[in-house]
XYZ file of C-alpha atoms in Angstrom:
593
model
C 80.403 103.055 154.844
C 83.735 102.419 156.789
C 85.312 104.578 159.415
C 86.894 107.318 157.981
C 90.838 107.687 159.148
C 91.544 110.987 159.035
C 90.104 113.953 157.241
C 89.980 114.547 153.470
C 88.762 111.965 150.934
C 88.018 108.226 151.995
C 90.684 106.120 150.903
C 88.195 103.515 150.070
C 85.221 104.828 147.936
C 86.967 108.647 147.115
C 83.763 110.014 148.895
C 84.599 113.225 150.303
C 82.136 115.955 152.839
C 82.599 118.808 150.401
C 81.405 116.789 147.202
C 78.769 118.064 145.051
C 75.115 116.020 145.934
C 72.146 115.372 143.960
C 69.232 117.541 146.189
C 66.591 115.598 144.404
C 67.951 112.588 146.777
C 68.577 111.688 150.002
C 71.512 113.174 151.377
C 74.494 111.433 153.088
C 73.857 111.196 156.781
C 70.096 111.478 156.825
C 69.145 108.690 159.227
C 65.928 106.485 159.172
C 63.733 104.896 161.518
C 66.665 106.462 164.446
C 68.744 103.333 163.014
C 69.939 103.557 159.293
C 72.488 105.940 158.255
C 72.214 106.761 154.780
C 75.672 107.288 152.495
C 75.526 107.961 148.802
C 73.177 107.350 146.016
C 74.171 104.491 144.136
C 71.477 104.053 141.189
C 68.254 105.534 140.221
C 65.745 104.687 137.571
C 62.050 106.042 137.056
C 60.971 104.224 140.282
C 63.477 104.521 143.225
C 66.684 105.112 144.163
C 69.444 103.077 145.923
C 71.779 103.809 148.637
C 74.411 102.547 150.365
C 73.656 102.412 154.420
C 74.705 101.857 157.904
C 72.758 99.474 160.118
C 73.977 101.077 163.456
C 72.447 98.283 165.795
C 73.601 95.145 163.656
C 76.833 97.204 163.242
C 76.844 95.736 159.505
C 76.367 97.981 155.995
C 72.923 97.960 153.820
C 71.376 98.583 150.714
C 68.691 100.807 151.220
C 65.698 100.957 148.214
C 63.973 104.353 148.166
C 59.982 104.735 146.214
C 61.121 107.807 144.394
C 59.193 108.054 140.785
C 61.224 111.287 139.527
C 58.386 112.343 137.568
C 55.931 112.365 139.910
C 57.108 113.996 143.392
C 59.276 116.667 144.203
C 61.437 116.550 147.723
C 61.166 119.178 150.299
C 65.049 119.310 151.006
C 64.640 120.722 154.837
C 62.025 117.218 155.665
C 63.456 115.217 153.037
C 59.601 114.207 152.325
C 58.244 113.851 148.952
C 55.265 115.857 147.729
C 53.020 114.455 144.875
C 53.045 117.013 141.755
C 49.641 118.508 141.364
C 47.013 116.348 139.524
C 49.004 113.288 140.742
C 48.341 112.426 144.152
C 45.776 109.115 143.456
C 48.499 108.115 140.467
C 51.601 108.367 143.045
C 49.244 106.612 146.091
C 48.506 104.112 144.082
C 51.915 102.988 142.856
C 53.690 103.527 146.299
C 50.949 100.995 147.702
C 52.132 98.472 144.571
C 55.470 99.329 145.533
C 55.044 98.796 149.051
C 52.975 95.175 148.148
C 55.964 94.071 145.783
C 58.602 94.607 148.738
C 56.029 92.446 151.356
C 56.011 89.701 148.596
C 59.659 89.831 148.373
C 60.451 90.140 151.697
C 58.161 86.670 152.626
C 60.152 85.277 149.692
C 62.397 82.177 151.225
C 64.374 82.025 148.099
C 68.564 82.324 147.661
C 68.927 83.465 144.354
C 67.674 86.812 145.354
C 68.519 90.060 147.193
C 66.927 89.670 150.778
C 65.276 91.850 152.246
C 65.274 92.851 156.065
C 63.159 95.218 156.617
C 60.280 97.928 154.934
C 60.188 101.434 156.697
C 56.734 104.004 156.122
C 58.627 107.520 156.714
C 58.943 111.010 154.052
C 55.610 110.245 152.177
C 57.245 107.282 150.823
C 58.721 103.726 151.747
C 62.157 102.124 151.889
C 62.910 98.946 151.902
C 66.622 98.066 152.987
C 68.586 94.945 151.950
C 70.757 93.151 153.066
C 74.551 93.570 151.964
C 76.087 91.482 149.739
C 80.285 92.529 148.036
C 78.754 91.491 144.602
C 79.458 92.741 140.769
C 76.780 93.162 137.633
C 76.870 89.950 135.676
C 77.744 92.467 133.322
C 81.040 93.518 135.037
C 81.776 89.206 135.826
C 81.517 88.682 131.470
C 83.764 91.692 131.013
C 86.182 90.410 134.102
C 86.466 86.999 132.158
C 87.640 88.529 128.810
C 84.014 89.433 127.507
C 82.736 86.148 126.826
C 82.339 82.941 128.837
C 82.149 79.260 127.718
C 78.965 77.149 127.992
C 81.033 74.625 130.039
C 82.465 77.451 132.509
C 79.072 79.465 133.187
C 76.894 76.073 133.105
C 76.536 75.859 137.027
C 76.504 79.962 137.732
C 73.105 79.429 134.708
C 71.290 76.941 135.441
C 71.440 78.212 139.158
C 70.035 81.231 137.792
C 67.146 79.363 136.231
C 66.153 77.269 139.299
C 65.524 81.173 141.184
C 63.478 82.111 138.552
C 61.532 78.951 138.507
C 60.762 79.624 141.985
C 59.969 83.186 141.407
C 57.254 81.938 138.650
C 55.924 79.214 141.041
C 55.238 82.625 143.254
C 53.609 84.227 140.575
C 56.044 87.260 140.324
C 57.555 88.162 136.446
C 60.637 90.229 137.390
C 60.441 91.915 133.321
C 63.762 93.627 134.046
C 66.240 90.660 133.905
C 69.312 92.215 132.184
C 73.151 91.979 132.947
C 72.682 95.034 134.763
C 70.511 93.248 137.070
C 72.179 89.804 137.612
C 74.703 90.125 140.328
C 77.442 87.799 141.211
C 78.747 86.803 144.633
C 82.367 86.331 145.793
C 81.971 82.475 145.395
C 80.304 82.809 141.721
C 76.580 82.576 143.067
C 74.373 84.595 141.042
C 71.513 86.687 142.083
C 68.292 88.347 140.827
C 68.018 92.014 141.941
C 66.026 94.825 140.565
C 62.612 94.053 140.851
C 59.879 96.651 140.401
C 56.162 97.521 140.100
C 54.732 96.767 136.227
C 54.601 100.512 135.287
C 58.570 101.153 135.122
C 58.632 97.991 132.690
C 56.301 99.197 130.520
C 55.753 101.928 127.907
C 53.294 104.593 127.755
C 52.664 104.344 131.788
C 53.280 107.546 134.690
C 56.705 106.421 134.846
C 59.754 106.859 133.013
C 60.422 103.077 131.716
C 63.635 101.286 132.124
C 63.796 98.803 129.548
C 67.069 96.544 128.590
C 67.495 96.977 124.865
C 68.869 93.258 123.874
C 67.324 91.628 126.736
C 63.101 92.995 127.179
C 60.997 91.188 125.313
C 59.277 92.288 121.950
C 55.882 92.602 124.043
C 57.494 95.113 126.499
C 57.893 97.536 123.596
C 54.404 97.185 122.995
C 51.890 99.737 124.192
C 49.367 96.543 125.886
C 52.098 93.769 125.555
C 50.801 90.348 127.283
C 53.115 89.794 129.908
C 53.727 86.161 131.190
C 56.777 83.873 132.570
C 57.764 84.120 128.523
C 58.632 87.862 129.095
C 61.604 86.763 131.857
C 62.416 83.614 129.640
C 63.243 85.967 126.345
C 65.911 87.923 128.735
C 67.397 85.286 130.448
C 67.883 83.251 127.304
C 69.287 86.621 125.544
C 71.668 86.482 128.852
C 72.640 83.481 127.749
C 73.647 84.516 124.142
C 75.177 87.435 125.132
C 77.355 85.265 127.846
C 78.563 82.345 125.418
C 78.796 84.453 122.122
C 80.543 87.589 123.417
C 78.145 89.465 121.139
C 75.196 91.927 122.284
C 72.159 91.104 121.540
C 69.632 93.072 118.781
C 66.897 94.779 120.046
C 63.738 93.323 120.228
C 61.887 96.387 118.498
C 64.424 96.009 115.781
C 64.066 92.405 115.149
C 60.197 92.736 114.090
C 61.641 95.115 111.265
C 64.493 93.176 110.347
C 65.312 89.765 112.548
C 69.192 89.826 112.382
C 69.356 87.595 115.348
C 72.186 84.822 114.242
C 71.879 81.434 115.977
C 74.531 81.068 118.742
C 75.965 78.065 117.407
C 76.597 80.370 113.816
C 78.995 82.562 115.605
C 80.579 79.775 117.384
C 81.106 76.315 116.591
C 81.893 75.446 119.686
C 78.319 76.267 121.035
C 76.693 72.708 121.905
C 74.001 72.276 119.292
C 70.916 71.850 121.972
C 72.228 75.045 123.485
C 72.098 77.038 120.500
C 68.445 75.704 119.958
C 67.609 76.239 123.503
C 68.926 80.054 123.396
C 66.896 79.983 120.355
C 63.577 78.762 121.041
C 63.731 80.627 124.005
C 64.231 84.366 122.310
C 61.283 83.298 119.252
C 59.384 86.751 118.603
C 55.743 85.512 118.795
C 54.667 84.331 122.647
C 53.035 81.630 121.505
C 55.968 79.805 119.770
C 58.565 80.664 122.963
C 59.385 78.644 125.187
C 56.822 78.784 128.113
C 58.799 78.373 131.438
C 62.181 78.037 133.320
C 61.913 74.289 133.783
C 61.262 73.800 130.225
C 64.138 75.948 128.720
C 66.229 73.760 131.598
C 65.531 70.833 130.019
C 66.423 71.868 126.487
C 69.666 72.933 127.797
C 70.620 69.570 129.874
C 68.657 67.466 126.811
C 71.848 66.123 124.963
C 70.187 65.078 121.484
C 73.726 63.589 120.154
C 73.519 60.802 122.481
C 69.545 59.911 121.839
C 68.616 56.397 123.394
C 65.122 56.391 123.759
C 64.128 57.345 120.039
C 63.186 54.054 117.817
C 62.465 54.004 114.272
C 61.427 51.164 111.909
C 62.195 50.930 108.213
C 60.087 53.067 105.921
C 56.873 51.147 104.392
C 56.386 50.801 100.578
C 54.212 53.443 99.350
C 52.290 52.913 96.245
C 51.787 56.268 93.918
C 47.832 56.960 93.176
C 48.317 55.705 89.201
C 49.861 52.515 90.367
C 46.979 51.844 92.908
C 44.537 52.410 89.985
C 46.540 49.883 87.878
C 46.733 47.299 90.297
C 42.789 47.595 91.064
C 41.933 47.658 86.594
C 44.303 44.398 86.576
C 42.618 42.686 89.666
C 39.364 43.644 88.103
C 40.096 42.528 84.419
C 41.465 38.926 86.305
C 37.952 38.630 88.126
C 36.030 38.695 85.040
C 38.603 36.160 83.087
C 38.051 34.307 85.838
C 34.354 34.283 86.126
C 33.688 33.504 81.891
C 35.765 30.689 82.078
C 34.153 29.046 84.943
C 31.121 29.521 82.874
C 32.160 27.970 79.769
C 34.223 25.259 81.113
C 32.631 22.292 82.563
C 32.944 22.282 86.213
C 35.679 19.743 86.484
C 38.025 18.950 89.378
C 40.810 20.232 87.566
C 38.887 22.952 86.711
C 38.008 23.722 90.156
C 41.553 23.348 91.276
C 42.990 25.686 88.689
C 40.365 28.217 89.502
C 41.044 27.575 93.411
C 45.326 27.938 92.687
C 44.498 31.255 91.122
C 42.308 32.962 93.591
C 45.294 32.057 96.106
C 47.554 33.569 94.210
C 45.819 36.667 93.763
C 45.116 37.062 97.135
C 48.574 36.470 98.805
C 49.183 39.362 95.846
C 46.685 41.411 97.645
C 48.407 40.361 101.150
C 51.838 41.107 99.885
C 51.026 44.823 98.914
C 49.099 45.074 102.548
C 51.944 44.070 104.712
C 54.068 46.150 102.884
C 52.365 49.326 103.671
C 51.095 48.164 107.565
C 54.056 46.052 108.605
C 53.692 43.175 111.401
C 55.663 44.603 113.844
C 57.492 42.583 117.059
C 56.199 39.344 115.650
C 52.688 40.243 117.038
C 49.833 40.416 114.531
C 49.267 43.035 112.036
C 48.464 46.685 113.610
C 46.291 49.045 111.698
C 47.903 52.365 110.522
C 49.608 54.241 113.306
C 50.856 58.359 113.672
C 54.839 59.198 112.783
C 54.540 59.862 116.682
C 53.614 56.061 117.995
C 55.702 54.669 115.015
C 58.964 56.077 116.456
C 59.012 54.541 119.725
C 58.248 51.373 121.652
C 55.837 53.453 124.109
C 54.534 56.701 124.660
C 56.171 60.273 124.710
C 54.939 60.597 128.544
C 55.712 57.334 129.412
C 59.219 57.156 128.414
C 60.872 60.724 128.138
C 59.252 62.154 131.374
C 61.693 62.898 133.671
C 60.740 60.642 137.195
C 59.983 62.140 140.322
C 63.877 62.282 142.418
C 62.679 64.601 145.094
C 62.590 62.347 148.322
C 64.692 59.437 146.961
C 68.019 58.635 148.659
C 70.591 60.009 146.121
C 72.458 56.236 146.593
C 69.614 54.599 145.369
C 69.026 57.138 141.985
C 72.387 56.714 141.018
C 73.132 52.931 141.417
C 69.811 52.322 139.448
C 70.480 50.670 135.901
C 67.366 51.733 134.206
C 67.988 55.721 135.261
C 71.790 55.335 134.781
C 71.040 54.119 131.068
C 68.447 57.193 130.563
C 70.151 60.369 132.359
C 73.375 61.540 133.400
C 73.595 62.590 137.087
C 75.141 65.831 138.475
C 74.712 66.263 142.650
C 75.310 69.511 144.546
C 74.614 69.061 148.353
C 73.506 71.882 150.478
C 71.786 72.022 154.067
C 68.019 71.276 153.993
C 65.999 71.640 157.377
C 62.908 69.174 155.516
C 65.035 66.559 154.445
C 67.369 64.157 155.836
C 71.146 63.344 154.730
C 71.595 62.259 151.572
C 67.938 62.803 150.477
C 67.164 64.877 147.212
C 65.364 67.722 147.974
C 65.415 69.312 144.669
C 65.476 68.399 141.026
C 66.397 70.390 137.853
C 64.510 69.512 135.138
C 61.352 69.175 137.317
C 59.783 65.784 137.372
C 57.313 65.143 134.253
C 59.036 67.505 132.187
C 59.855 65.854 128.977
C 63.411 65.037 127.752
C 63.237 62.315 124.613
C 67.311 62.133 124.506
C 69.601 61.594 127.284
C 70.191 64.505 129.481
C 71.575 65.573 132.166
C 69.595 65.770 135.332
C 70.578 67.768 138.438
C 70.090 66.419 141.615
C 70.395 68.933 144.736
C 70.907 66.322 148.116
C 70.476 67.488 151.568
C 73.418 67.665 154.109
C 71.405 67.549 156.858
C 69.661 70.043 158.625
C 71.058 73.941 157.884
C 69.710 74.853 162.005
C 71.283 73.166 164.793
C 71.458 74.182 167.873
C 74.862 74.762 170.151
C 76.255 71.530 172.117
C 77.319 72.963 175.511
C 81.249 73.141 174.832
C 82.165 75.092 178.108
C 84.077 72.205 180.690
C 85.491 70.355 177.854
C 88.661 70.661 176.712
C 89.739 72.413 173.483
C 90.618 69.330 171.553
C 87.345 67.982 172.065
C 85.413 71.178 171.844
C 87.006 72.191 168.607
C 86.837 68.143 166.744
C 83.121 69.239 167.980
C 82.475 72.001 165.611
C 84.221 70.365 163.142
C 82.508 67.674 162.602
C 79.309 70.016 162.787
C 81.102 72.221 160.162
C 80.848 75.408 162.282
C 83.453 77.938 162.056
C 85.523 78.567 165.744
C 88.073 81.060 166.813
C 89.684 80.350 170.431
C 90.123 83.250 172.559
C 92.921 83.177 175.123
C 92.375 85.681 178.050
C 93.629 86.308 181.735
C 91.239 84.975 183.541
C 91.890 82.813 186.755
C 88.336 81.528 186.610
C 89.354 79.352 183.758
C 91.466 76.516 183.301
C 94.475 76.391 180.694
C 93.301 74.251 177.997
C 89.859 74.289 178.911
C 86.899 76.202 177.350
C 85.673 78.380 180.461
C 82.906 80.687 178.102
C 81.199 80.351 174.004
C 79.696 82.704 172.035
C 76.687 81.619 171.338
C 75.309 80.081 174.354
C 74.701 76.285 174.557
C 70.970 75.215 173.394
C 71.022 78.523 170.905
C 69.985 77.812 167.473
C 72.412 78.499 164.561
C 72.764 78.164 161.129
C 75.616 76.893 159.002
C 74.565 79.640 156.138
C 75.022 81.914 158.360
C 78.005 83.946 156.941
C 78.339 86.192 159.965
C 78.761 83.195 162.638
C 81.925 82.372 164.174
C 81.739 80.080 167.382
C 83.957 81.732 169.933
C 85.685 79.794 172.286
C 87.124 81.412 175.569
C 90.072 79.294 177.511
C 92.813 80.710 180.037
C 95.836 81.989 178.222
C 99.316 79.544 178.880
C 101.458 80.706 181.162
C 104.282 79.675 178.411
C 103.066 82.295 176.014
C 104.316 85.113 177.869
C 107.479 83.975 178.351
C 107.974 82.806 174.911
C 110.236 85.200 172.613
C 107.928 87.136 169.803
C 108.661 85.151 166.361
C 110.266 87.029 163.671
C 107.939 88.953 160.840
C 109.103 86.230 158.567
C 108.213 83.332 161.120
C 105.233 84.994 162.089
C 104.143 85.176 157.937
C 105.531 81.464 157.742
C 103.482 80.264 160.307
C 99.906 82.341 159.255
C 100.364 80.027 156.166
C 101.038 76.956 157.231
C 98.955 77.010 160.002
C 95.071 75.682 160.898
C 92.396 77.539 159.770
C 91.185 77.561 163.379
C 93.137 79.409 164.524
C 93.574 81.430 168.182
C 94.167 84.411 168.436
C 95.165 86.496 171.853
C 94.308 89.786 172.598
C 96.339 93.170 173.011
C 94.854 93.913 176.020
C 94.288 90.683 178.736
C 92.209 92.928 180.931
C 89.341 92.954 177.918
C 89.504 89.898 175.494
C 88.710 91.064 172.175
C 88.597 88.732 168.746
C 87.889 89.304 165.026
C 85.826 87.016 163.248
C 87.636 85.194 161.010
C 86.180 84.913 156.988
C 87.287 81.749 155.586
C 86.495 82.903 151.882
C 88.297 85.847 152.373
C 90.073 86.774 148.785
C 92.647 89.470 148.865
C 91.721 93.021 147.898
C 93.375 92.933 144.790
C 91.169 90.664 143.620
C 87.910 92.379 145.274
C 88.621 95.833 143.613
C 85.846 95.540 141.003
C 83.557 94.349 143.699
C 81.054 96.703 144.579
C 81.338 98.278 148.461
């Protein structure tokens, strides 16, 4: 969706005017809603279709989702509506009002990790619901870019960032069901996202719709003709993600494990594979929903729980078990003693030494008694004698709960988490910081694992701290001079380009205009925002002598990354907004346009 230079092909993407098009889509250059210009198809599967787009009042590109069950409709090519096939107008209203339901709940989703989207458009007997760009690449295209396999240690951060969306996606109460590499994308800065979300039927067999299911990645109830769905279903794909990413091996089908389960434990194919990982990737891919792990936060946990360096598990030495026959023995012998005992008192005349002798044994037998009792129900801490406890209480000083919950960090100053000795000796600490408009600097504002989920070995424990607030609004800048306008928005960590114009209502060296206004909100995730910054162009510049093409490439290096730029034409300052992450295009040709 560039400007074509020229005619023929476009230099770009190859697309060419003359090419052959699919008529059971939309064709290139149909517009919607008088606003969206719509370029070629880029996928299809048994529920809708995507294209590339135009927005031509944002002046931006877009991904635009069309409801278009293949099966179901046909498409009047002069409209470009879609007609219902006979018999299956209340099967086709129905889903289109599930799809149209899934794209609200999306759309009032406030959450990263997944493809936003801007707005959902009732036109053609259908819906559309168009997205906002992104230059990403399939997960599946990132493994193959890095040699086909990734290490644990390398794809850690780009995972567990993947986890903490889906969390929030099951605290929603939406299952995706069609988490694949095909369906994980990857931004230019490594951020992964969830895309690819659809209505039940297209993840399910035996339904109206042609099912798309991931074989290596659906779960074993997806195959399954009333499968239970449940956040299990998404943790089975994303774990088999996992295995595919660290192993650099595909894989088996879920139908063809409950023939034959082939499926060889992570850490089997490579020793390198962190132990808790493997166990993690495995617990989290079981067959039977029941035995699976249950939820994003708990898989989390397995994965940061680091068993080889366990400090909170406590075990005492084994007691002294007698057998059954030597329990009998013990009780014939005590018994056999008792009645020795009891025909010589009556025999013997009851004297002291008698007395005493019959007083010294009873002792003894009892401390023998004692002995074997202590023995099997230890005193334990120098307190007195507990009675028999579980293998669970035995193995630590207090409860599972108590002491291998993880705390509640959310709200805490990150200062006062990390200098504390009794967390320090329980967890290690990782902190990302980000912009938060609920909490203030330096507070934690989110935690992965979740407080009270349970880790009984140190861990590792996530911490994500505020930077502040992500919306600030625009000091007034104009009147001040450029050194202290652009210190200004650096400290506020806003990108600026100055502008340098003819003008005599400025002042050289003064900012005369901005872009945006003072008081206007922004945001610092904003990718589109560049502060521009309008000041009279030096008289010196025009009489300076144009640098070399070697100076000028020496100085675009070495120079700020503010930079100004001056226009070609004084009478009508133009600028171009400057992208900071900018890579070259050598290294953006897999990325998609």
């Amino acid at each position: 969706m560039a400007e074509l230079e020229g005619k023929g092909p476009c230099r770009l993407c190859g697309y060419t005017e003359t090419g052959p098009v699919n008529a059971d889509y939309l064709a290139p250059g149909v517009i919607l809603n008088k606003r969206y210009l719509i370029g070629k198809l880029l996928s299809a599967n048994g529920e809708s279709a995507v294209y590339i787009g135009y927005d031509a009042e944002e002046d931006v590109k877009v991904f635009v989702r069309e409801f278009m069950p293949g099966k179901l409709v046909t498409r009047n090519h002069a409209s470009m509506s879609l007609k219902p096939i006979a018999g299956y107008e209340t099967v086709y209203k129905n889903l289109l009002a599930e799809f149209e339901d899934l794209c609200s709940i999306l759309k009032g989703m406030e959450i990263r990790g997944i493809s936003q989207i801007l707005q959902i458009i009732e036109g053609n007997n259908t819906a559309y619901a168009v997205f906002r760009y992104q230059s990403v690449m399939t997960l599946g295209d990132f493994i193959t870019q890095c040699g086909g396999e990734i290490q644990w240690s390398r794809f850690k951060k780009i995972y567990l960032a993947l986890l903490n969306t889906l969390s929030q996606i099951h605290q929603k109460g939406l299952i995706h069901a069609g988490i694949s590499p095909q369906t994980v994308l990857i931004d230019e800065k490594g951020n992964p996202f969830l895309s690819g979300f659809s209505i039940n039927a297209l993840r399910s067999r035996e339904t109206e719709l042609e099912c798309e299911l991931f074989d290596g990645y659906s779960a074993p109830e997806q195959y399954e003709n009333r499968g239970r769905y449940g956040n299990w279903t998404d943790i089975y794909a994303i774990s088999a993600i996992l295995y595919r990413t660290i192993t650099g091996t595909m894989p088996p089908s879920a139908s063809d494990r409950y023939l034959h389960d082939n499926l060889i434990d992570a850490a089997g194919l490579d020793a390198n594979i962190p132990q808790n990982v493997s166990d993690a990737i495995h617990n989290g891919m079981l067959l039977p929903i029941d035995c699976r792990t249950q939820s994003a936060d708990d898989l989390s946990a397995q994965l940061l729980d680091n068993v080889e360096t366990n400090t909170t598990v406590y075990r005492t030495d084994p007691p002294v078990e007698l057998t059954a026959k030597e329990q009998r023995r013990l009780a014939k012998q005590t018994a056999r003693e008792l009645r020795r005992l009891e025909k010589e008192t009556r025999r013997k005349p009851h004297t002291a030494l008698s007395i005493f002798l019959s007083m010294l044994f009873t002792s003894a037998l009892l401390g023998t008694f004692l002995w074997v009792f202590l023995q099997k129900y230890p005193i334990q801490d120098g307190t007195s004698s507990s009675l028999p406890v579980s293998s669970e209480e035995s193995r630590g000083e207090t409860s599972p709960t108590e002491d291998t919950a993880v705390p509640e960090f959310v709200g805490q100053y990150v200062d006062s988490i990390t200098t504390n000795s009794d967390y320090v000796s329980r967890y290690d600490f990782e902190t990302e910081y980000d912009y938060s408009d609920l909490y203030a600097n330096g507070v934690v504002f989110y935690q992965l694992p979740v407080s009270g989920t349970l880790m009984p070995n140190r861990g590792t424990v996530i911490l994500q701290v505020s930077k502040g607030r992500d919306t600030v609004p625009m000091p007034n800048l104009v009147g001040s001079t450029t050194e202290l306008a652009t210190q200004t928005l650096i400290d506020l960590e806003l990108p600026f380009e100055i502008i340098e114009v003819d003008n005599d209502s400025y002042q050289e060296g003064v900012i005369g205009m901005m872009i945006p206004e003072a008081g206007s909100n922004v945001r610092h995730t904003d990718k589109s925002l560049v502060v521009m910054l309008y000041t009279r162009k030096s008289a010196s510049a025009d009489k300076a002598p144009s640098p070399s093409k070697e100076e000028s490439a020496s100085s675009e290096s070495s120079s700020n990354p503010y930079k100004s730029s001056k226009p070609a034409e004084p009478s009508k300052p133009t600028a171009r907004k400057r992208d900071p992450n900018k890579q070259s295009s050598s290294s953006k040709d897999s990325w998609r346009d």
